[in-house]
mmCIF file of C-alpha atoms and ligand atoms in Angstrom:
data_model
loop_
_atom_site.group_PDB
_atom_site.id
_atom_site.type_symbol
_atom_site.label_atom_id
_atom_site.label_comp_id
_atom_site.label_asym_id
_atom_site.label_seq_id
_atom_site.Cartn_x
_atom_site.Cartn_y
_atom_site.Cartn_z
ATOM 1 C CA MET T 1 0.008 -0.086 0.108
ATOM 2 C CA ALA T 2 1.253 3.399 -0.715
ATOM 3 C CA ASN T 3 2.436 5.618 2.250
ATOM 4 C CA ARG T 4 -0.004 8.378 2.494
ATOM 5 C CA LEU T 5 0.597 10.800 5.424
ATOM 6 C CA PRO T 6 -2.921 11.154 7.288
ATOM 7 C CA LEU T 7 -4.236 14.614 6.976
ATOM 8 C CA ILE T 8 -6.408 16.067 9.759
ATOM 9 C CA ALA T 9 -7.725 19.106 8.784
ATOM 10 C CA GLY T 10 -10.097 21.815 10.559
ATOM 11 C CA ASN T 11 -12.442 24.025 8.530
ATOM 12 C CA TRP T 12 -13.750 26.830 10.734
ATOM 13 C CA LYS T 13 -15.992 28.168 8.444
ATOM 14 C CA MET T 14 -17.687 31.416 9.353
ATOM 15 C CA HIS T 15 -16.188 31.346 13.073
ATOM 16 C CA MET T 16 -13.599 33.007 14.707
ATOM 17 C CA THR T 17 -12.488 36.658 14.715
ATOM 18 C CA GLY T 18 -8.629 37.197 14.336
ATOM 19 C CA ALA T 19 -7.939 37.232 17.938
ATOM 20 C CA GLU T 20 -10.207 34.164 18.407
ATOM 21 C CA ALA T 21 -8.447 32.105 15.711
ATOM 22 C CA ALA T 22 -4.965 33.247 17.074
ATOM 23 C CA GLN T 23 -6.002 32.079 20.601
ATOM 24 C CA ALA T 24 -7.449 28.705 19.457
ATOM 25 C CA ALA T 25 -4.360 28.153 17.253
ATOM 26 C CA LYS T 26 -1.800 28.848 20.353
ATOM 27 C CA ARG T 27 -3.824 26.400 22.297
ATOM 28 C CA LEU T 28 -3.712 23.973 19.560
ATOM 29 C CA LYS T 29 -0.212 24.232 18.761
ATOM 30 C CA GLU T 30 0.342 23.179 22.372
ATOM 31 C CA LEU T 31 -2.168 20.213 22.422
ATOM 32 C CA VAL T 32 -0.655 18.819 19.352
ATOM 33 C CA ALA T 33 3.045 19.568 19.623
ATOM 34 C CA GLY T 34 5.430 16.510 18.949
ATOM 35 C CA VAL T 35 2.475 14.540 17.198
ATOM 36 C CA ALA T 36 3.835 12.499 14.546
ATOM 37 C CA GLY T 37 2.901 10.686 11.576
ATOM 38 C CA VAL T 38 -0.124 13.081 10.751
ATOM 39 C CA GLU T 39 -0.382 16.454 9.241
ATOM 40 C CA VAL T 40 -2.645 19.080 10.860
ATOM 41 C CA MET T 41 -4.074 21.897 8.668
ATOM 42 C CA ILE T 42 -6.485 24.504 10.046
ATOM 43 C CA ALA T 43 -8.544 26.934 7.737
ATOM 44 C CA PRO T 44 -9.887 30.037 9.653
ATOM 45 C CA PRO T 45 -11.917 32.803 7.567
ATOM 46 C CA PHE T 46 -9.913 35.321 5.466
ATOM 47 C CA THR T 47 -9.919 38.092 7.973
ATOM 48 C CA ALA T 48 -7.796 35.450 10.657
ATOM 49 C CA LEU T 49 -5.022 34.090 8.253
ATOM 50 C CA TYR T 50 -2.743 36.550 9.191
ATOM 51 C CA GLN T 51 -3.066 36.533 12.824
ATOM 52 C CA THR T 52 -3.373 32.780 12.686
ATOM 53 C CA ALA T 53 -0.070 32.319 10.428
ATOM 54 C CA ALA T 54 1.611 34.426 12.962
ATOM 55 C CA GLU T 55 0.857 32.154 15.516
ATOM 56 C CA LEU T 56 1.592 29.060 13.963
ATOM 57 C CA SER T 57 4.753 30.148 12.712
ATOM 58 C CA GLY T 58 7.604 27.762 14.053
ATOM 59 C CA SER T 59 4.904 24.937 14.339
ATOM 60 C CA ALA T 60 4.072 21.871 12.026
ATOM 61 C CA ILE T 61 0.479 22.805 11.826
ATOM 62 C CA ALA T 62 -0.226 24.002 8.168
ATOM 63 C CA LEU T 63 -2.678 27.083 7.055
ATOM 64 C CA GLY T 64 -5.431 26.829 4.778
ATOM 65 C CA ALA T 65 -8.036 28.959 3.481
ATOM 66 C CA GLN T 66 -11.711 27.945 2.709
ATOM 67 C CA ASN T 67 -12.293 29.436 -0.921
ATOM 68 C CA MET T 68 -10.766 31.761 -3.380
ATOM 69 C CA HIS T 69 -11.266 33.201 -6.687
ATOM 70 C CA TRP T 70 -9.510 31.716 -9.861
ATOM 71 C CA GLU T 71 -8.351 35.201 -10.923
ATOM 72 C CA SER T 72 -5.037 36.742 -9.943
ATOM 73 C CA LYS T 73 -6.413 40.193 -9.682
ATOM 74 C CA GLY T 74 -8.997 42.446 -11.111
ATOM 75 C CA ALA T 75 -12.554 44.043 -10.492
ATOM 76 C CA PHE T 76 -14.000 41.165 -8.507
ATOM 77 C CA THR T 77 -15.509 42.912 -5.227
ATOM 78 C CA GLY T 78 -15.189 40.534 -2.256
ATOM 79 C CA GLU T 79 -13.096 38.262 -3.567
ATOM 80 C CA ILE T 80 -9.649 37.001 -2.739
ATOM 81 C CA ALA T 81 -6.822 35.826 -5.100
ATOM 82 C CA PRO T 82 -4.702 32.905 -4.683
ATOM 83 C CA ALA T 83 -1.369 34.979 -4.404
ATOM 84 C CA MET T 84 -3.076 36.727 -1.457
ATOM 85 C CA LEU T 85 -3.694 33.362 0.189
ATOM 86 C CA LYS T 86 0.142 32.426 -0.202
ATOM 87 C CA ALA T 87 1.337 35.712 0.918
ATOM 88 C CA ALA T 88 -0.814 34.970 4.119
ATOM 89 C CA GLY T 89 0.931 31.975 4.474
ATOM 90 C CA CYS T 90 -1.454 29.328 3.350
ATOM 91 C CA ARG T 91 -0.213 25.886 2.261
ATOM 92 C CA TYR T 92 -3.976 24.803 1.291
ATOM 93 C CA VAL T 93 -6.833 25.905 0.090
ATOM 94 C CA ILE T 94 -10.412 24.279 0.410
ATOM 95 C CA ILE T 95 -12.269 24.210 -2.966
ATOM 96 C CA GLY T 96 -15.784 23.076 -3.839
ATOM 97 C CA HIS T 97 -16.926 22.662 -0.511
ATOM 98 C CA SER T 98 -20.937 21.756 -0.497
ATOM 99 C CA GLU T 99 -21.712 25.035 1.362
ATOM 100 C CA ARG T 100 -20.412 26.869 -1.357
ATOM 101 C CA ARG T 101 -21.730 24.899 -4.066
ATOM 102 C CA GLN T 102 -25.177 25.078 -2.533
ATOM 103 C CA LEU T 103 -25.254 28.361 -0.978
ATOM 104 C CA PHE T 104 -23.312 30.288 -3.331
ATOM 105 C CA GLY T 105 -23.751 28.721 -6.625
ATOM 106 C CA GLU T 106 -20.495 27.285 -7.339
ATOM 107 C CA THR T 107 -20.430 25.361 -10.452
ATOM 108 C CA ASP T 108 -17.972 22.261 -11.428
ATOM 109 C CA GLN T 109 -16.658 24.579 -14.101
ATOM 110 C CA ASN T 110 -15.701 27.074 -11.508
ATOM 111 C CA ILE T 111 -14.271 24.606 -9.142
ATOM 112 C CA ASN T 112 -12.113 23.371 -12.205
ATOM 113 C CA LYS T 113 -10.925 27.054 -12.592
ATOM 114 C CA LYS T 114 -10.065 27.348 -9.037
ATOM 115 C CA ILE T 115 -8.163 24.030 -8.718
ATOM 116 C CA ARG T 116 -6.188 25.158 -11.631
ATOM 117 C CA ALA T 117 -5.488 28.431 -10.335
ATOM 118 C CA ALA T 118 -4.617 27.176 -6.910
ATOM 119 C CA ILE T 119 -2.104 24.936 -8.358
ATOM 120 C CA ALA T 120 -0.364 27.664 -10.443
ATOM 121 C CA ALA T 121 -0.363 29.636 -7.045
ATOM 122 C CA GLY T 122 1.574 26.708 -5.234
ATOM 123 C CA LEU T 123 -1.309 26.187 -3.090
ATOM 124 C CA GLN T 124 -2.497 22.636 -2.177
ATOM 125 C CA PRO T 125 -6.122 22.312 -3.161
ATOM 126 C CA VAL T 126 -8.304 20.364 -1.131
ATOM 127 C CA PHE T 127 -11.237 19.400 -3.618
ATOM 128 C CA CYS T 128 -14.462 18.515 -2.149
ATOM 129 C CA ILE T 129 -16.857 16.458 -3.541
ATOM 130 C CA GLY T 130 -20.220 14.733 -2.217
ATOM 131 C CA GLU T 131 -23.585 13.364 -2.752
ATOM 132 C CA THR T 132 -26.921 14.951 -1.009
ATOM 133 C CA GLU T 133 -29.224 12.580 0.984
ATOM 134 C CA SER T 134 -31.683 12.384 -2.083
ATOM 135 C CA GLU T 135 -28.921 11.353 -4.757
ATOM 136 C CA ARG T 136 -27.930 8.775 -2.313
ATOM 137 C CA GLU T 137 -31.229 7.393 -1.448
ATOM 138 C CA SER T 138 -31.972 7.161 -5.398
ATOM 139 C CA GLY T 139 -28.898 5.159 -5.960
ATOM 140 C CA GLN T 140 -26.865 7.993 -7.795
ATOM 141 C CA THR T 141 -24.014 8.466 -5.264
ATOM 142 C CA PHE T 142 -21.238 7.254 -7.523
ATOM 143 C CA SER T 143 -22.599 8.963 -10.559
ATOM 144 C CA VAL T 144 -22.515 12.294 -8.953
ATOM 145 C CA LEU T 145 -19.235 11.954 -7.625
ATOM 146 C CA ASP T 146 -17.932 10.773 -11.036
ATOM 147 C CA LYS T 147 -19.346 13.821 -12.677
ATOM 148 C CA GLN T 148 -17.929 16.120 -9.989
ATOM 149 C CA THR T 149 -14.367 14.533 -9.990
ATOM 150 C CA ARG T 150 -14.579 14.339 -13.896
ATOM 151 C CA LYS T 151 -15.666 17.948 -14.243
ATOM 152 C CA GLY T 152 -13.336 19.134 -11.380
ATOM 153 C CA LEU T 153 -10.285 17.906 -12.872
ATOM 154 C CA GLU T 154 -11.083 17.977 -16.554
ATOM 155 C CA GLY T 155 -8.146 19.085 -18.860
ATOM 156 C CA PHE T 156 -5.735 18.491 -16.136
ATOM 157 C CA VAL T 157 -2.115 16.521 -16.922
ATOM 158 C CA LEU T 158 -0.908 14.196 -14.416
ATOM 159 C CA GLN T 159 1.953 16.583 -13.489
ATOM 160 C CA ASP T 160 -0.566 19.365 -11.954
ATOM 161 C CA LEU T 161 -2.223 17.219 -9.935
ATOM 162 C CA LYS T 162 0.758 16.021 -7.580
ATOM 163 C CA SER T 163 -0.252 18.146 -4.515
ATOM 164 C CA LEU T 164 -3.995 17.554 -5.185
ATOM 165 C CA VAL T 165 -6.180 16.222 -1.863
ATOM 166 C CA VAL T 166 -10.049 15.181 -2.257
ATOM 167 C CA ALA T 167 -12.106 15.233 0.333
ATOM 168 C CA TYR T 168 -15.310 13.007 0.345
ATOM 169 C CA GLU T 169 -17.995 15.066 2.286
ATOM 170 C CA PRO T 170 -21.467 13.749 1.759
ATOM 171 C CA VAL T 171 -23.810 16.846 2.134
ATOM 172 C CA TRP T 172 -26.177 14.561 4.484
ATOM 173 C CA ALA T 173 -23.625 13.934 7.061
ATOM 174 C CA ILE T 174 -22.291 17.932 7.303
ATOM 175 C CA GLY T 175 -23.119 19.289 10.486
ATOM 176 C CA THR T 176 -26.051 16.745 10.877
ATOM 177 C CA GLY T 177 -24.670 14.456 13.594
ATOM 178 C CA LYS T 178 -25.252 11.871 10.938
ATOM 179 C CA THR T 179 -21.874 10.330 9.909
ATOM 180 C CA ALA T 180 -21.353 8.054 7.071
ATOM 181 C CA THR T 181 -20.697 4.627 8.315
ATOM 182 C CA LYS T 182 -17.044 3.427 7.999
ATOM 183 C CA GLU T 183 -18.133 1.101 5.257
ATOM 184 C CA GLN T 184 -19.934 3.734 3.493
ATOM 185 C CA ALA T 185 -17.002 5.999 3.750
ATOM 186 C CA GLN T 186 -14.685 3.115 2.456
ATOM 187 C CA GLU T 187 -16.997 2.326 -0.206
ATOM 188 C CA VAL T 188 -16.738 5.602 -1.961
ATOM 189 C CA HIS T 189 -13.230 6.493 -1.375
ATOM 190 C CA ALA T 190 -12.115 2.919 -2.988
ATOM 191 C CA HIS T 191 -14.379 4.225 -5.748
ATOM 192 C CA VAL T 192 -12.951 7.600 -6.302
ATOM 193 C CA ARG T 193 -9.490 5.956 -6.041
ATOM 194 C CA ARG T 194 -10.372 3.475 -8.925
ATOM 195 C CA GLN T 195 -11.737 5.662 -10.992
ATOM 196 C CA LEU T 196 -8.933 8.160 -10.877
ATOM 197 C CA ALA T 197 -6.607 5.515 -11.315
ATOM 198 C CA GLU T 198 -8.334 4.820 -14.782
ATOM 199 C CA ARG T 199 -8.875 8.369 -15.799
ATOM 200 C CA VAL T 200 -5.659 9.802 -14.470
ATOM 201 C CA ASP T 201 -2.799 7.311 -13.613
ATOM 202 C CA PRO T 202 -2.789 4.324 -11.240
ATOM 203 C CA ASP T 203 0.472 5.604 -9.293
ATOM 204 C CA PHE T 204 -1.256 9.352 -9.020
ATOM 205 C CA ALA T 205 -4.296 7.584 -7.458
ATOM 206 C CA ARG T 206 -2.268 5.344 -4.998
ATOM 207 C CA HIS T 207 -0.714 8.271 -3.787
ATOM 208 C CA LEU T 208 -3.660 10.755 -3.490
ATOM 209 C CA ARG T 209 -5.068 11.312 0.028
ATOM 210 C CA ILE T 210 -8.818 10.992 0.462
ATOM 211 C CA LEU T 211 -10.221 12.908 3.481
ATOM 212 C CA TYR T 212 -13.583 12.118 4.940
ATOM 213 C CA GLY T 213 -15.474 14.820 6.179
ATOM 214 C CA GLY T 214 -19.158 15.032 7.872
ATOM 215 C CA SER T 215 -19.613 14.908 11.418
ATOM 216 C CA VAL T 216 -15.943 13.390 12.316
ATOM 217 C CA LYS T 217 -15.810 13.203 16.081
ATOM 218 C CA PRO T 218 -13.653 11.778 18.638
ATOM 219 C CA SER T 219 -16.300 8.857 19.147
ATOM 220 C CA ASN T 220 -16.242 7.954 15.247
ATOM 221 C CA ILE T 221 -12.541 9.050 14.010
ATOM 222 C CA ARG T 222 -10.589 5.916 14.922
ATOM 223 C CA GLU T 223 -12.862 3.605 12.960
ATOM 224 C CA LEU T 224 -13.032 5.900 10.132
ATOM 225 C CA MET T 225 -9.193 6.161 10.048
ATOM 226 C CA ALA T 226 -8.864 2.471 10.038
ATOM 227 C CA MET T 227 -10.295 1.975 6.668
ATOM 228 C CA PRO T 228 -7.830 1.545 4.226
ATOM 229 C CA ASP T 229 -8.725 4.292 1.835
ATOM 230 C CA VAL T 230 -9.586 6.963 4.463
ATOM 231 C CA ASP T 231 -6.377 9.127 4.392
ATOM 232 C CA GLY T 232 -7.578 11.955 6.985
ATOM 233 C CA ALA T 233 -10.482 14.031 7.833
ATOM 234 C CA LEU T 234 -11.791 17.445 6.926
ATOM 235 C CA VAL T 235 -13.737 18.479 10.351
ATOM 236 C CA GLY T 236 -16.207 21.260 10.924
ATOM 237 C CA GLY T 237 -17.809 21.750 14.179
ATOM 238 C CA ALA T 238 -15.408 19.498 16.344
ATOM 239 C CA SER T 239 -12.408 21.544 15.028
ATOM 240 C CA LEU T 240 -13.485 24.619 16.648
ATOM 241 C CA ASP T 241 -12.426 23.505 20.099
ATOM 242 C CA PRO T 242 -8.618 23.038 20.084
ATOM 243 C CA GLN T 243 -9.053 20.382 22.933
ATOM 244 C CA THR T 244 -11.550 18.115 20.620
ATOM 245 C CA PHE T 245 -9.803 18.663 17.537
ATOM 246 C CA SER T 246 -6.330 17.602 19.150
ATOM 247 C CA GLN T 247 -8.160 14.485 20.221
ATOM 248 C CA LEU T 248 -8.831 13.990 16.495
ATOM 249 C CA VAL T 249 -5.142 14.527 15.691
ATOM 250 C CA HIS T 250 -4.099 11.905 18.343
ATOM 251 C CA TYR T 251 -6.781 9.465 17.006
ATOM 252 C CA GLN T 252 -3.665 6.831 17.165
ATOM 253 C CA SER T 253 -3.122 7.184 20.479
HETATM 254 P P1 13P C 1 -19.116 19.048 10.443
HETATM 255 O O1 13P C 1 -17.850 18.169 10.811
HETATM 256 O O2 13P C 1 -19.434 20.172 11.443
HETATM 257 O O3 13P C 1 -20.061 18.118 9.834
HETATM 258 O O4 13P C 1 -18.505 19.803 9.015
HETATM 259 C C1 13P C 1 -17.869 18.995 7.900
HETATM 260 C C2 13P C 1 -17.491 19.959 7.072
HETATM 261 O O5 13P C 1 -18.258 20.582 6.258
HETATM 262 C C3 13P C 1 -16.013 20.220 6.820
HETATM 263 O O6 13P C 1 -15.731 20.686 5.652
#
């Protein structure tokens, strides 16, 4: 099996001012100091990036952003460019989160442009995919995910995708307390990996990290992470409290 470094990532969504984020980052840094064999990332809101980066300097915790625009500059009121995130200290950027897709009309085409722009700027995209409850119930899970990955990654060559991370976040499991079972997560992750092995490259797929997201908490992370194709977690609610999030990071102990 490929050696994939697990990634435990916190998506703080629209929570925390700069000062609050810096405080949480400081606490988290203490709580996860010395942890080995797992990478940790937090994605605070844009306005908290600089303060959080300052707090994280000298620590192994990576900084991420939650979204970005694909253009490098211009008349795009309210948007943030890739180079701005890079300058703020981001290593990662979450792209295509289901809340962006559902609440802000983000399309597969826009997501494709964002992934391309992130890679060009030297940011690692965390590309989110996931089906709704009705799509799952009507047996469309795989076809929905296949369409999202096909369109999201259309036109890319293997070399572009080396830094990509995929996050499978079933929409019905986000913020609902309803987690996908470990078997459901494994089934989807294995499917996505197989698809990408066929469509992109087997070696790329073997090394690709696929995170699970949706009501991940200390009580279920261990069984999810024990699945062979689950390479990490993208965590919302349970990442806001440093103590709880550090328990997720320490899932192996
Ligand atoms: P919850 O962990 O709150 O369900 O959110 C998951 C998520 O959307 C992470 O991006």
